[in-house]
Coordinates of N, CA, C and O in Angstrom, one line a residue:
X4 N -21.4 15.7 -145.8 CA -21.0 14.5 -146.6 C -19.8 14.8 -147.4 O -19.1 13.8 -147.7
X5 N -19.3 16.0 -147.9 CA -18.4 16.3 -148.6 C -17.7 16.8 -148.4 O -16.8 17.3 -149.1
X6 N -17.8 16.9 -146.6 CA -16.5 17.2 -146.0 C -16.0 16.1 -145.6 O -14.7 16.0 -145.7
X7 N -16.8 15.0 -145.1 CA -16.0 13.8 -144.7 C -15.4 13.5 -145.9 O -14.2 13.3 -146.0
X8 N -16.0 13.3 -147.0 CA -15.2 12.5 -148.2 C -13.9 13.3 -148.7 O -13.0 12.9 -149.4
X9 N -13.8 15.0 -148.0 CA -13.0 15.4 -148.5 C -11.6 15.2 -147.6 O -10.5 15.3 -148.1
X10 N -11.8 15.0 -146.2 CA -11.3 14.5 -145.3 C -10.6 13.1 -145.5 O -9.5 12.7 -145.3
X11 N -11.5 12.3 -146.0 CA -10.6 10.6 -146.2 C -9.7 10.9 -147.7 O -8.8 10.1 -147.9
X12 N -9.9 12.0 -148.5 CA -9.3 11.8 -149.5 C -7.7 12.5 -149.0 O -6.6 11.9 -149.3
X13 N -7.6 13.3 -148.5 CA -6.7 14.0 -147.8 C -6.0 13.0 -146.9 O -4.8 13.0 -147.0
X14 N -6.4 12.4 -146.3 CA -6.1 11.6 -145.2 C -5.2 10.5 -146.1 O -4.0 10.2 -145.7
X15 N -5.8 9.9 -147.2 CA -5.2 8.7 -147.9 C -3.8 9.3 -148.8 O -2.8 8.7 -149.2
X16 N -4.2 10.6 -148.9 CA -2.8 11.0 -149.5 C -1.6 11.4 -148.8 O -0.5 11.4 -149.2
X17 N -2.1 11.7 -147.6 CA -1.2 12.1 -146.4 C -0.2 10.9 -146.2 O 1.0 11.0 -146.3
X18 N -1.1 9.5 -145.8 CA -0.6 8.4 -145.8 C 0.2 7.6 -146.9 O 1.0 6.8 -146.5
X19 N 0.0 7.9 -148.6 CA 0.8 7.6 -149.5 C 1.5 8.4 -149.7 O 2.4 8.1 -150.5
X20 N 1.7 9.6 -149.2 CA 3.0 10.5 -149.4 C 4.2 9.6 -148.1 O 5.2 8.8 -148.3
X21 N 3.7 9.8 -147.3 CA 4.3 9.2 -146.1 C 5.3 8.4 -146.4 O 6.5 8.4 -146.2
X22 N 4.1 6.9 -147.1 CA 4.7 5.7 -147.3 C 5.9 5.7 -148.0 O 7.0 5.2 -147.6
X23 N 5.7 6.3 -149.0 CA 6.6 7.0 -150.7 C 7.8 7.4 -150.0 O 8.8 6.8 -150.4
X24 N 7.9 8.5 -148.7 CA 8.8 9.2 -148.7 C 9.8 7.8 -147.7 O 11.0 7.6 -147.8
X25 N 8.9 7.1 -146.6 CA 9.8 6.3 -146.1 C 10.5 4.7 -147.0 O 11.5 4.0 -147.0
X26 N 9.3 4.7 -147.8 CA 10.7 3.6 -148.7 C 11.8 4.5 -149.7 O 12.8 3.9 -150.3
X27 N 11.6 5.8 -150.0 CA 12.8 6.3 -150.6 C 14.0 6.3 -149.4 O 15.2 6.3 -149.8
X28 N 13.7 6.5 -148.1 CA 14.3 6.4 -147.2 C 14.9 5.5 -146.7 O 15.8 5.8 -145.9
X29 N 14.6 4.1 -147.0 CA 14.8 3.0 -146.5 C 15.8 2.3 -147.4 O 16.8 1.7 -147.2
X30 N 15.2 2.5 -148.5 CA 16.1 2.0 -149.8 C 17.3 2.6 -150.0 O 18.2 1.9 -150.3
X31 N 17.7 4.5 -149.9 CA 19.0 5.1 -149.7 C 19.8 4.2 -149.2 O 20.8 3.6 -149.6
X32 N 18.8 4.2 -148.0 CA 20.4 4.3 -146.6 C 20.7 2.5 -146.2 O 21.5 2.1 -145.3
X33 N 19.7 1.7 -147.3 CA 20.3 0.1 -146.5 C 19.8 -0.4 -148.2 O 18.7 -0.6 -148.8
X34 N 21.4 -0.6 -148.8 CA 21.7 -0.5 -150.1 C 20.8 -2.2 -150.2 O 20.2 -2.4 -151.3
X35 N 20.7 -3.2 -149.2 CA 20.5 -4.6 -150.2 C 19.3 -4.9 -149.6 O 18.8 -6.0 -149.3
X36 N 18.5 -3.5 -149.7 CA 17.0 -3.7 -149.0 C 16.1 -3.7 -150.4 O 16.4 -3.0 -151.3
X37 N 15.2 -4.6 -150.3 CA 13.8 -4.4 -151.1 C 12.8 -3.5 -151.1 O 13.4 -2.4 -150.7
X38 N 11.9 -3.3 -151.2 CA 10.4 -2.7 -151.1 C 9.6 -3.6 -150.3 O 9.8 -4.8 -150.4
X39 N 8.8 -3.2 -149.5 CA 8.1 -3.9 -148.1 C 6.9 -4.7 -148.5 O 6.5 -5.8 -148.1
X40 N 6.4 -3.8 -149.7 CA 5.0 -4.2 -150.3 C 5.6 -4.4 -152.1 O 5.7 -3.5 -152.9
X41 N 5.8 -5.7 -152.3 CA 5.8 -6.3 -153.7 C 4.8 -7.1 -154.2 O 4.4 -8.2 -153.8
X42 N 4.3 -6.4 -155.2 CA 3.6 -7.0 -156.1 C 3.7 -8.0 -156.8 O 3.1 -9.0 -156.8
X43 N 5.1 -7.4 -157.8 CA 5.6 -8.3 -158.8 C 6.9 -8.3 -159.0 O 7.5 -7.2 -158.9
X44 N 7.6 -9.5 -159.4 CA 9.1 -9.3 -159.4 C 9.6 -9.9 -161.0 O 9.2 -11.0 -161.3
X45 N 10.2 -9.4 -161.6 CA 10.9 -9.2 -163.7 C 12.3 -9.4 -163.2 O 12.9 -8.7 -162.3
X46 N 12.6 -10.1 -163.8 CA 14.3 -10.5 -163.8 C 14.8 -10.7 -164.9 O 14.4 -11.5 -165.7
X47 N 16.1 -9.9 -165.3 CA 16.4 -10.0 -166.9 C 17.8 -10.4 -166.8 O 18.5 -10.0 -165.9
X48 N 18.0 -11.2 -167.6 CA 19.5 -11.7 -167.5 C 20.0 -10.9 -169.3 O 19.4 -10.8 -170.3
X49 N 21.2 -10.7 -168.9 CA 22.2 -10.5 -170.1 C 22.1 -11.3 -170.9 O 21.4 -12.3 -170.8
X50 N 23.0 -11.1 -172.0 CA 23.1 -12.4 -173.1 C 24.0 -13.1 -172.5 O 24.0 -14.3 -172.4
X51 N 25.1 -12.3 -172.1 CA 26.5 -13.6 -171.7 C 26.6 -13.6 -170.1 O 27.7 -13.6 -169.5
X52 N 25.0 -13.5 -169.4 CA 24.5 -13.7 -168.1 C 25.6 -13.4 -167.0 O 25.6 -13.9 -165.9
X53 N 26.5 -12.7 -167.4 CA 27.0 -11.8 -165.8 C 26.2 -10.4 -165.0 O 26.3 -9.7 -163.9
X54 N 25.5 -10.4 -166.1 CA 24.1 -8.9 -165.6 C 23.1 -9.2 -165.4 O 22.5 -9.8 -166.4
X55 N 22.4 -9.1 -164.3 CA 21.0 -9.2 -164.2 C 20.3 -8.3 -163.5 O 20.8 -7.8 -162.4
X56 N 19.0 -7.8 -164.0 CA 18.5 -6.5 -162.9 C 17.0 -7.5 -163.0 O 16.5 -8.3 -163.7
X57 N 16.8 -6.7 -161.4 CA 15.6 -7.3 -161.1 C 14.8 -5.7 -161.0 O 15.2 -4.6 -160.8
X58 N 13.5 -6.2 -161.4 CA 12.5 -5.1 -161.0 C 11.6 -5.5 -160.1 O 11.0 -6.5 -160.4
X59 N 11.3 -5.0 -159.1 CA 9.8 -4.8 -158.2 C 9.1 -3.5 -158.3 O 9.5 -2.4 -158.3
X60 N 7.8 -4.1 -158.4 CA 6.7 -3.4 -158.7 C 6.1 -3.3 -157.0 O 6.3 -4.1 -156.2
X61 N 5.6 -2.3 -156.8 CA 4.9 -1.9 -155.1 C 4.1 -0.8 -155.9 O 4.1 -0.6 -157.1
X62 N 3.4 0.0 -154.7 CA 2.2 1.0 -154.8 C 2.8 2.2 -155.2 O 3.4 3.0 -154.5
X63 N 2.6 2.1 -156.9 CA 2.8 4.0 -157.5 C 4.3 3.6 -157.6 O 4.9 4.5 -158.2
X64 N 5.1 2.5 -157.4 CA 6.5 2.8 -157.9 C 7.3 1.9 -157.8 O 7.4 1.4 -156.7
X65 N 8.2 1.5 -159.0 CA 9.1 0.5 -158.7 C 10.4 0.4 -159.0 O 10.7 0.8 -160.1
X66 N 11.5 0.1 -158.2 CA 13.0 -0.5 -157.7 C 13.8 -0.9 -158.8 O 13.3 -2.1 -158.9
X67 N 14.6 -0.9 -159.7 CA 15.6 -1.5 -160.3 C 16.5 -1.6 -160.0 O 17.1 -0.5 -159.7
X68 N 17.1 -2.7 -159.8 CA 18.3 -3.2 -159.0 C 19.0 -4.5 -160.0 O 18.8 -5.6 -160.4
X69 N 20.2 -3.1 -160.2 CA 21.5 -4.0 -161.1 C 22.2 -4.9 -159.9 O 22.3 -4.9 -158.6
X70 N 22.6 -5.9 -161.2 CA 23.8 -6.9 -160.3 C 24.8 -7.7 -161.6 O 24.6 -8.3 -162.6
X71 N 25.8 -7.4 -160.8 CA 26.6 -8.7 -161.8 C 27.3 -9.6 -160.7 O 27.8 -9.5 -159.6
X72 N 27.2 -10.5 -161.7 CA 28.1 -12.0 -161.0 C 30.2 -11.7 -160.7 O 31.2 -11.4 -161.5
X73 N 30.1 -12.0 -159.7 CA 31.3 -12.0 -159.2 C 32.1 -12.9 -159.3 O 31.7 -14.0 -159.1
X74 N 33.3 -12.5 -159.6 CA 34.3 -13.3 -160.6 C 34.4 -14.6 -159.4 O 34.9 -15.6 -159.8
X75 N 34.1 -14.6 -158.3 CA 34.4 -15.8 -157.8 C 33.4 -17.2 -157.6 O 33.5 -18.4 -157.3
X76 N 32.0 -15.9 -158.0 CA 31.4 -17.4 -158.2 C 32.0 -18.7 -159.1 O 33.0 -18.6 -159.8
X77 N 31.0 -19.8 -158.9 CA 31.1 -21.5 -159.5 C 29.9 -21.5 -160.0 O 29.1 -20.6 -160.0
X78 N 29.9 -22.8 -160.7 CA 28.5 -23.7 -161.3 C 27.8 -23.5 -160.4 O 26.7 -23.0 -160.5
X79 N 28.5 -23.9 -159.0 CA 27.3 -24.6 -157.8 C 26.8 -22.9 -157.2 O 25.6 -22.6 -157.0
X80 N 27.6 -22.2 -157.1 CA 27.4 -20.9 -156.4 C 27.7 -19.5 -157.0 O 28.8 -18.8 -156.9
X81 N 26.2 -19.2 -157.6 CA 26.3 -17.9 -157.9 C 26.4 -16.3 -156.8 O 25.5 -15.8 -156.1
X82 N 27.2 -16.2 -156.9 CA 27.6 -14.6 -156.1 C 27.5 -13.8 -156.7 O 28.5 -13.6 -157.4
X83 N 26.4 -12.8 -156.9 CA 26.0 -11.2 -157.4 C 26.2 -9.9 -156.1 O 26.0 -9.7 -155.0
X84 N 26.8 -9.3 -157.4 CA 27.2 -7.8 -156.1 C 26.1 -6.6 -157.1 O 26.0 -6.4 -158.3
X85 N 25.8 -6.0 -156.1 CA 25.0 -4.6 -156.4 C 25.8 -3.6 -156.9 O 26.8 -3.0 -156.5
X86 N 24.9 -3.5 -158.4 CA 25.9 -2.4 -159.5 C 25.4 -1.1 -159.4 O 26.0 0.0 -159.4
X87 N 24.0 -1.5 -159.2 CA 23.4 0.2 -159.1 C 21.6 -0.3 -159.2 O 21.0 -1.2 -159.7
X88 N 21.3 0.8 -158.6 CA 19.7 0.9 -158.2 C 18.9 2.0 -159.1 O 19.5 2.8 -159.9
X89 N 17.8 1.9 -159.1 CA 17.1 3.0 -159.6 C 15.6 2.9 -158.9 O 15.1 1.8 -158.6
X90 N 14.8 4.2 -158.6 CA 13.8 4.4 -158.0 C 12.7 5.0 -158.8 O 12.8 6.2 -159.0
X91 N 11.9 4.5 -159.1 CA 10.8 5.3 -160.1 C 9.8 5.5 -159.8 O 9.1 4.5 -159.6
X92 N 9.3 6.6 -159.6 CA 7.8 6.8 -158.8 C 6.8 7.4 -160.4 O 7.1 8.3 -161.3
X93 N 5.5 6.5 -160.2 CA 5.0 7.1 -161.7 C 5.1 6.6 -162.6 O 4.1 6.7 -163.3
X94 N 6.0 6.0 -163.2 CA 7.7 5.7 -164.1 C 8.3 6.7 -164.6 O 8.7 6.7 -165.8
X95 N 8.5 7.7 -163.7 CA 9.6 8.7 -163.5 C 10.3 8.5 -163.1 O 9.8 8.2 -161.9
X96 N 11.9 8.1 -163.2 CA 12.9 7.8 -162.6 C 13.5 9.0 -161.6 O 14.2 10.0 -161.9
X97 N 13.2 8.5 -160.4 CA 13.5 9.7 -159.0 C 15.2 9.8 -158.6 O 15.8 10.8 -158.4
X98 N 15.7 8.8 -158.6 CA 17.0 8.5 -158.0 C 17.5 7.3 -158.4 O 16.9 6.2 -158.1
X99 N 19.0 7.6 -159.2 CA 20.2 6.5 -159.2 C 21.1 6.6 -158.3 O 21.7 7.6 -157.9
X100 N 21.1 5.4 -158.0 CA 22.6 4.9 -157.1 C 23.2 3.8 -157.6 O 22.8 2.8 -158.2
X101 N 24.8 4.3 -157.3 CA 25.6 3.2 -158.0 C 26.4 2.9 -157.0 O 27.3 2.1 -157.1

């Protein structure tokens, strides 16, 4: 009995290592990608709202993703460009990208 249980425990970590390692991978290399599995999404705007980061929450770790508004948006149409990312596993911050 306490080899199987020690077997599924092994097994489930195998598989959250995995997952961890392919969205750090996924997020590198395809800059206007999300997280696959979101829980929750926090959006904060600046005071004089040309900055806004969004946070996603997923399993064990979540995404901050800067943005500011580009000078060419309008009223009708807001245009945000990617300022920079952050990756936090734990809420240890693993990796910035700008």
């Amino acid at each position: 009995m306490k080899k199987k249980l020690l077997i599924v425990l092994i097994s489930l970590i195998c598989i959250f290592s995995i997952f961890i390692v392919e969205e750090c991978i996924r997020l590198k290399v395809n800059n206007n990608s999300i997280p696959l599995i979101v829980f929750h999404i926090d959006e904060k705007y600046s005071d004089n709202s040309k900055q806004k980061e969004e946070i996603y929450y997923s399993f064990g770790f979540k995404t901050k993703i800067t943005y500011r508004l580009d000078d060419k948006s309008s009223l009708d149409n807001y245009m945000y460009y990617i300022v920079g990312k952050e990756f936090c596993l734990f809420n240890i911050t693993i990796c910035i990208q700008n």
